[in-house]
mmCIF file of C-alpha atoms in Angstrom:
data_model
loop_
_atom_site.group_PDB
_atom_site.id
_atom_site.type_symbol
_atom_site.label_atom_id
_atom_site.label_comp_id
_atom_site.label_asym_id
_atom_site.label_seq_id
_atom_site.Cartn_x
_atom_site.Cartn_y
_atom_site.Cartn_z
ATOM 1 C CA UNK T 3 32.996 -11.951 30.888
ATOM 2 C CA UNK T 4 35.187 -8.889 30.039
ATOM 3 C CA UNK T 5 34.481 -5.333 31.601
ATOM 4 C CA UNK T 6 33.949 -3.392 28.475
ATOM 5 C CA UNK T 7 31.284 -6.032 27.214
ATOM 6 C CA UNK T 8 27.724 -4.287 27.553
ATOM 7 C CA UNK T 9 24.929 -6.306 28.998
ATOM 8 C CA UNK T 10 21.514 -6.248 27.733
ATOM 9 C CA UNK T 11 18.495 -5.623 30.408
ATOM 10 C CA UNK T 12 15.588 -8.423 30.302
ATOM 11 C CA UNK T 13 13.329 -5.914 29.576
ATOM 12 C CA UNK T 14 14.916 -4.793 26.600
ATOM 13 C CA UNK T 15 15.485 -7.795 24.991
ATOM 14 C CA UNK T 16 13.147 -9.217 22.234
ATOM 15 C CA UNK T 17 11.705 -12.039 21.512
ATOM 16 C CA UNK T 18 12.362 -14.773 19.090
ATOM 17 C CA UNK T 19 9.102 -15.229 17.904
ATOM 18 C CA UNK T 20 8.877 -11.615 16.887
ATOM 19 C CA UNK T 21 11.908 -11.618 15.042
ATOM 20 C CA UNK T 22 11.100 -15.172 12.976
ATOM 21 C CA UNK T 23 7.967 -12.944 12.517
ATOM 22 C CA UNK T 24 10.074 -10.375 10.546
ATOM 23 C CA UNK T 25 12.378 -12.761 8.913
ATOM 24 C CA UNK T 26 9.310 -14.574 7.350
ATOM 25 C CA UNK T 27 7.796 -10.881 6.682
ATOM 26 C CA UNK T 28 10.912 -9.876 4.700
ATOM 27 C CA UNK T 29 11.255 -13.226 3.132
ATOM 28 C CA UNK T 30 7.051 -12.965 2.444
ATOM 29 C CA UNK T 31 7.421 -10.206 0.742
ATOM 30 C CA UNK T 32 10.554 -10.607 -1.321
ATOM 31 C CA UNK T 33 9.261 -14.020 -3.129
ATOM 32 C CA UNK T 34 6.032 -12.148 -3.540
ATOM 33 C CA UNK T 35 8.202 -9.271 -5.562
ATOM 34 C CA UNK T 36 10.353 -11.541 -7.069
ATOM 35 C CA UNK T 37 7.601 -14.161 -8.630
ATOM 36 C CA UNK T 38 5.858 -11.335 -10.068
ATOM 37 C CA UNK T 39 8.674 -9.522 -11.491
ATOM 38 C CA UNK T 40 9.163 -12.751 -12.891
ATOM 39 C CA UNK T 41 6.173 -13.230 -14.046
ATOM 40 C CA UNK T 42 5.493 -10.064 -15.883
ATOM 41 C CA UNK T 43 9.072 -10.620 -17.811
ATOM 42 C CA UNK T 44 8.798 -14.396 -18.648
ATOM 43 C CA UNK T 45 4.936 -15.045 -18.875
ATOM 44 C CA UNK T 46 3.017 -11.423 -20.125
ATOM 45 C CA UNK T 47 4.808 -10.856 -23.520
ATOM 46 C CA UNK T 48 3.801 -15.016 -24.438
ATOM 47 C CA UNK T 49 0.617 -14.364 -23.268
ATOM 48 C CA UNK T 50 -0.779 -11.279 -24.103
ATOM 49 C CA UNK T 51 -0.164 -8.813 -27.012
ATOM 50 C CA UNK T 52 2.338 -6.445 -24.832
ATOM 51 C CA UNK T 53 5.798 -6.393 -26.540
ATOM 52 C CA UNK T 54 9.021 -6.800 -24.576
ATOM 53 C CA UNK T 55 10.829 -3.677 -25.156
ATOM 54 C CA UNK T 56 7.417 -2.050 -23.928
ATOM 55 C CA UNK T 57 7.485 -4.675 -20.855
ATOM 56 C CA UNK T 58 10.962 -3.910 -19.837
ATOM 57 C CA UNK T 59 10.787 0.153 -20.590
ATOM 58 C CA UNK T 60 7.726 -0.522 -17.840
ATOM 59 C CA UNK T 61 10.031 -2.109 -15.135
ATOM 60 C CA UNK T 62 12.664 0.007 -15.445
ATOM 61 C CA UNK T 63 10.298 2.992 -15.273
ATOM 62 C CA UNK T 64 8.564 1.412 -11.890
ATOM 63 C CA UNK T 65 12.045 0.650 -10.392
ATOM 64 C CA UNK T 66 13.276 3.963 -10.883
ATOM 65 C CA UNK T 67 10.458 5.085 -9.065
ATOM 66 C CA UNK T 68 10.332 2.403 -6.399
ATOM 67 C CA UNK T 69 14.439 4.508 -5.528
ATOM 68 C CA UNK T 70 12.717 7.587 -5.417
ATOM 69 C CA UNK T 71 10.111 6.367 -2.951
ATOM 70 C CA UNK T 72 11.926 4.587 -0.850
ATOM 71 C CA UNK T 73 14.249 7.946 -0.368
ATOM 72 C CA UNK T 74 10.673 9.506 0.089
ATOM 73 C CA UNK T 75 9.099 7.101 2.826
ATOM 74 C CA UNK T 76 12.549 6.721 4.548
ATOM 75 C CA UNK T 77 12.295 10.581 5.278
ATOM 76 C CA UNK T 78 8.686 10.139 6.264
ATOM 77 C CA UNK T 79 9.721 7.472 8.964
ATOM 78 C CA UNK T 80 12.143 9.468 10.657
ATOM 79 C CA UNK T 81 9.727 13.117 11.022
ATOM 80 C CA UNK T 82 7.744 11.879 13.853
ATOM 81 C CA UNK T 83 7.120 9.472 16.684
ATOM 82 C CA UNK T 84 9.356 6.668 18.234
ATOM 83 C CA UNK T 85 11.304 5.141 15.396
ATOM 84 C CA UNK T 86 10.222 1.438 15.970
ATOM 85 C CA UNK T 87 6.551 1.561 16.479
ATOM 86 C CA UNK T 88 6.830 3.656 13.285
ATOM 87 C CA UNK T 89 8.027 1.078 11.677
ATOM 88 C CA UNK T 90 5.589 -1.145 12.734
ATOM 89 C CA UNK T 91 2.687 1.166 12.038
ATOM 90 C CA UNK T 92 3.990 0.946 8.086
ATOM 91 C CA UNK T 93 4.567 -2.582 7.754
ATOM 92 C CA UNK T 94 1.024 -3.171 9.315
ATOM 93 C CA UNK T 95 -0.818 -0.466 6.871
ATOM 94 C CA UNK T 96 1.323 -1.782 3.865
ATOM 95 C CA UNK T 97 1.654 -5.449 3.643
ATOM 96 C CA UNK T 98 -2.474 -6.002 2.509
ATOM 97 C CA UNK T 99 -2.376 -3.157 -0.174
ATOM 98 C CA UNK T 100 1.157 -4.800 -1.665
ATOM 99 C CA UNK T 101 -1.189 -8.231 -1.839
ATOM 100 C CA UNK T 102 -3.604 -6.437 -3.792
ATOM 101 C CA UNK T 103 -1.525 -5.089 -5.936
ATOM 102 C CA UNK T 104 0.400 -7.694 -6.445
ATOM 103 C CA UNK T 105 -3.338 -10.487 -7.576
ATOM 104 C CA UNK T 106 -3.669 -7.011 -9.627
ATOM 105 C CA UNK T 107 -0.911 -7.419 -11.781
ATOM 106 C CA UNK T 108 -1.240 -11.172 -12.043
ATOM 107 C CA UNK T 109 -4.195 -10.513 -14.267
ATOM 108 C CA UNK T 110 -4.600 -8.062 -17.158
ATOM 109 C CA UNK T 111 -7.972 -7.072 -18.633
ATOM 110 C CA UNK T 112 -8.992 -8.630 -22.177
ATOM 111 C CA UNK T 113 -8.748 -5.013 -24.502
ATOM 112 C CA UNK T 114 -6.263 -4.077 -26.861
ATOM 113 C CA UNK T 115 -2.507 -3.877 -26.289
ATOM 114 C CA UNK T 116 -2.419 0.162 -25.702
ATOM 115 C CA UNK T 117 -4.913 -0.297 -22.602
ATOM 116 C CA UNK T 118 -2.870 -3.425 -21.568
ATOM 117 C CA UNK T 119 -0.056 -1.407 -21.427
ATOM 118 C CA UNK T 120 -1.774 1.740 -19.737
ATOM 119 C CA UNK T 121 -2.723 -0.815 -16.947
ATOM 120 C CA UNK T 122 0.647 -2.436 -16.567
ATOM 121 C CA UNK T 123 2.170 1.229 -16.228
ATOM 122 C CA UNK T 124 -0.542 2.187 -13.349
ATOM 123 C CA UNK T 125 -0.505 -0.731 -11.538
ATOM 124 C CA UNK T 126 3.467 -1.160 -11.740
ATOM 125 C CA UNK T 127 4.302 2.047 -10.555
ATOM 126 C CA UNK T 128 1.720 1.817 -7.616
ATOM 127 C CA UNK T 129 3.178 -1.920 -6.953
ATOM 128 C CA UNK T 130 6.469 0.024 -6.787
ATOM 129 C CA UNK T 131 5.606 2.627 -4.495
ATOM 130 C CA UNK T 132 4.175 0.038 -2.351
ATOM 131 C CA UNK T 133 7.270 -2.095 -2.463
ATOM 132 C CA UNK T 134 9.359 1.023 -0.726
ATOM 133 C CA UNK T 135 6.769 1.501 1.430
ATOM 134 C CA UNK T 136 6.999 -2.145 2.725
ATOM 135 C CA UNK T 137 10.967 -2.701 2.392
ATOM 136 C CA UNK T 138 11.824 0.510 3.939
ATOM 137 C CA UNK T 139 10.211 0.197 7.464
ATOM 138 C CA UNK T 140 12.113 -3.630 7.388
ATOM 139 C CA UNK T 141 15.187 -1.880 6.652
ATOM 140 C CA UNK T 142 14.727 0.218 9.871
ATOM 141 C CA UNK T 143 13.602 -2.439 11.904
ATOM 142 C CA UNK T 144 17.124 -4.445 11.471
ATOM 143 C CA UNK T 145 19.291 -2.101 13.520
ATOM 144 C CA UNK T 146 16.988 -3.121 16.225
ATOM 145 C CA UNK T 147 16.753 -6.235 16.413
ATOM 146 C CA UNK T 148 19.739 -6.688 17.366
ATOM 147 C CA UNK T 149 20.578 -7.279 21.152
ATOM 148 C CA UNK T 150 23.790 -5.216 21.270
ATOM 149 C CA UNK T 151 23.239 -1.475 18.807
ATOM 150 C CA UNK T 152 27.174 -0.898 19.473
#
């Protein structure tokens, strides 16, 4: 073992368990994104009386503000408290409300287009917000789960 190498105390160290917890968090949450995305592009405009261009105008409305809240919650993180437990505290508050969201935009209610659309919009953009909220603290959580910071 060389000198300069920097040796990590017991006590420091974390567990493997809790990071395969995080990996299957992160990897959770992403197929959860990822299969609705997917399934408001491929299945909703088949399915229900919402055209495309309306459809994709939506996403690219709720991923411009999914940027802008992720800027947002990443400032949030850092005002107060010890970084990590931080971190924690969002993941823990955010993960349930991202389910709901999520069984809420596998359905749409049986009205006309316009309301269909008005839904979609609400319930994107809030899916969005919550998709920051969850990534973010994940994100933050990397640089420490690492045994050596340097």
């Amino acid at each position: 073992m060389q000198s300069n190498e920097r040796k990590v105390g017991y006590h420091l160290r974390i567990p493997a368990g809790e990071k395969n917890g995080y990996g299957a968090g992160a990897f959770a949450g992403f197929f959860l994104i990822i299969m609705i995305i997917l399934g408001l592009y491929n299945y909703f405009p088949y399915r229900f009386d919402i055209e495309g261009s309306a459809l994709r105008a939506i996403l690219t409305m709720c991923w411009l503000i999914h940027a802008a809240a992720a800027l947002v919650i990443g400032g949030l993180m850092d005002v107060g408290g010890e970084k990590f437990s931080n971190a924690k505290r969002w993941l823990r508050w955010t993960a349930i409300p991202l389910v709901v969201f999520a069984v809420l935009l596998s359905f749409l209610p049986n009205t006309d287009a316009l309301l269909q659309t008005i839904y979609l919009l609400i319930a994107g953009n809030v899916f969005a917000v919550l998709c920051a909220a969850y990534y973010v603290p994940f994100a933050a959580l990397q640089s420490s789960l690492t045994q050596d910071q340097q």
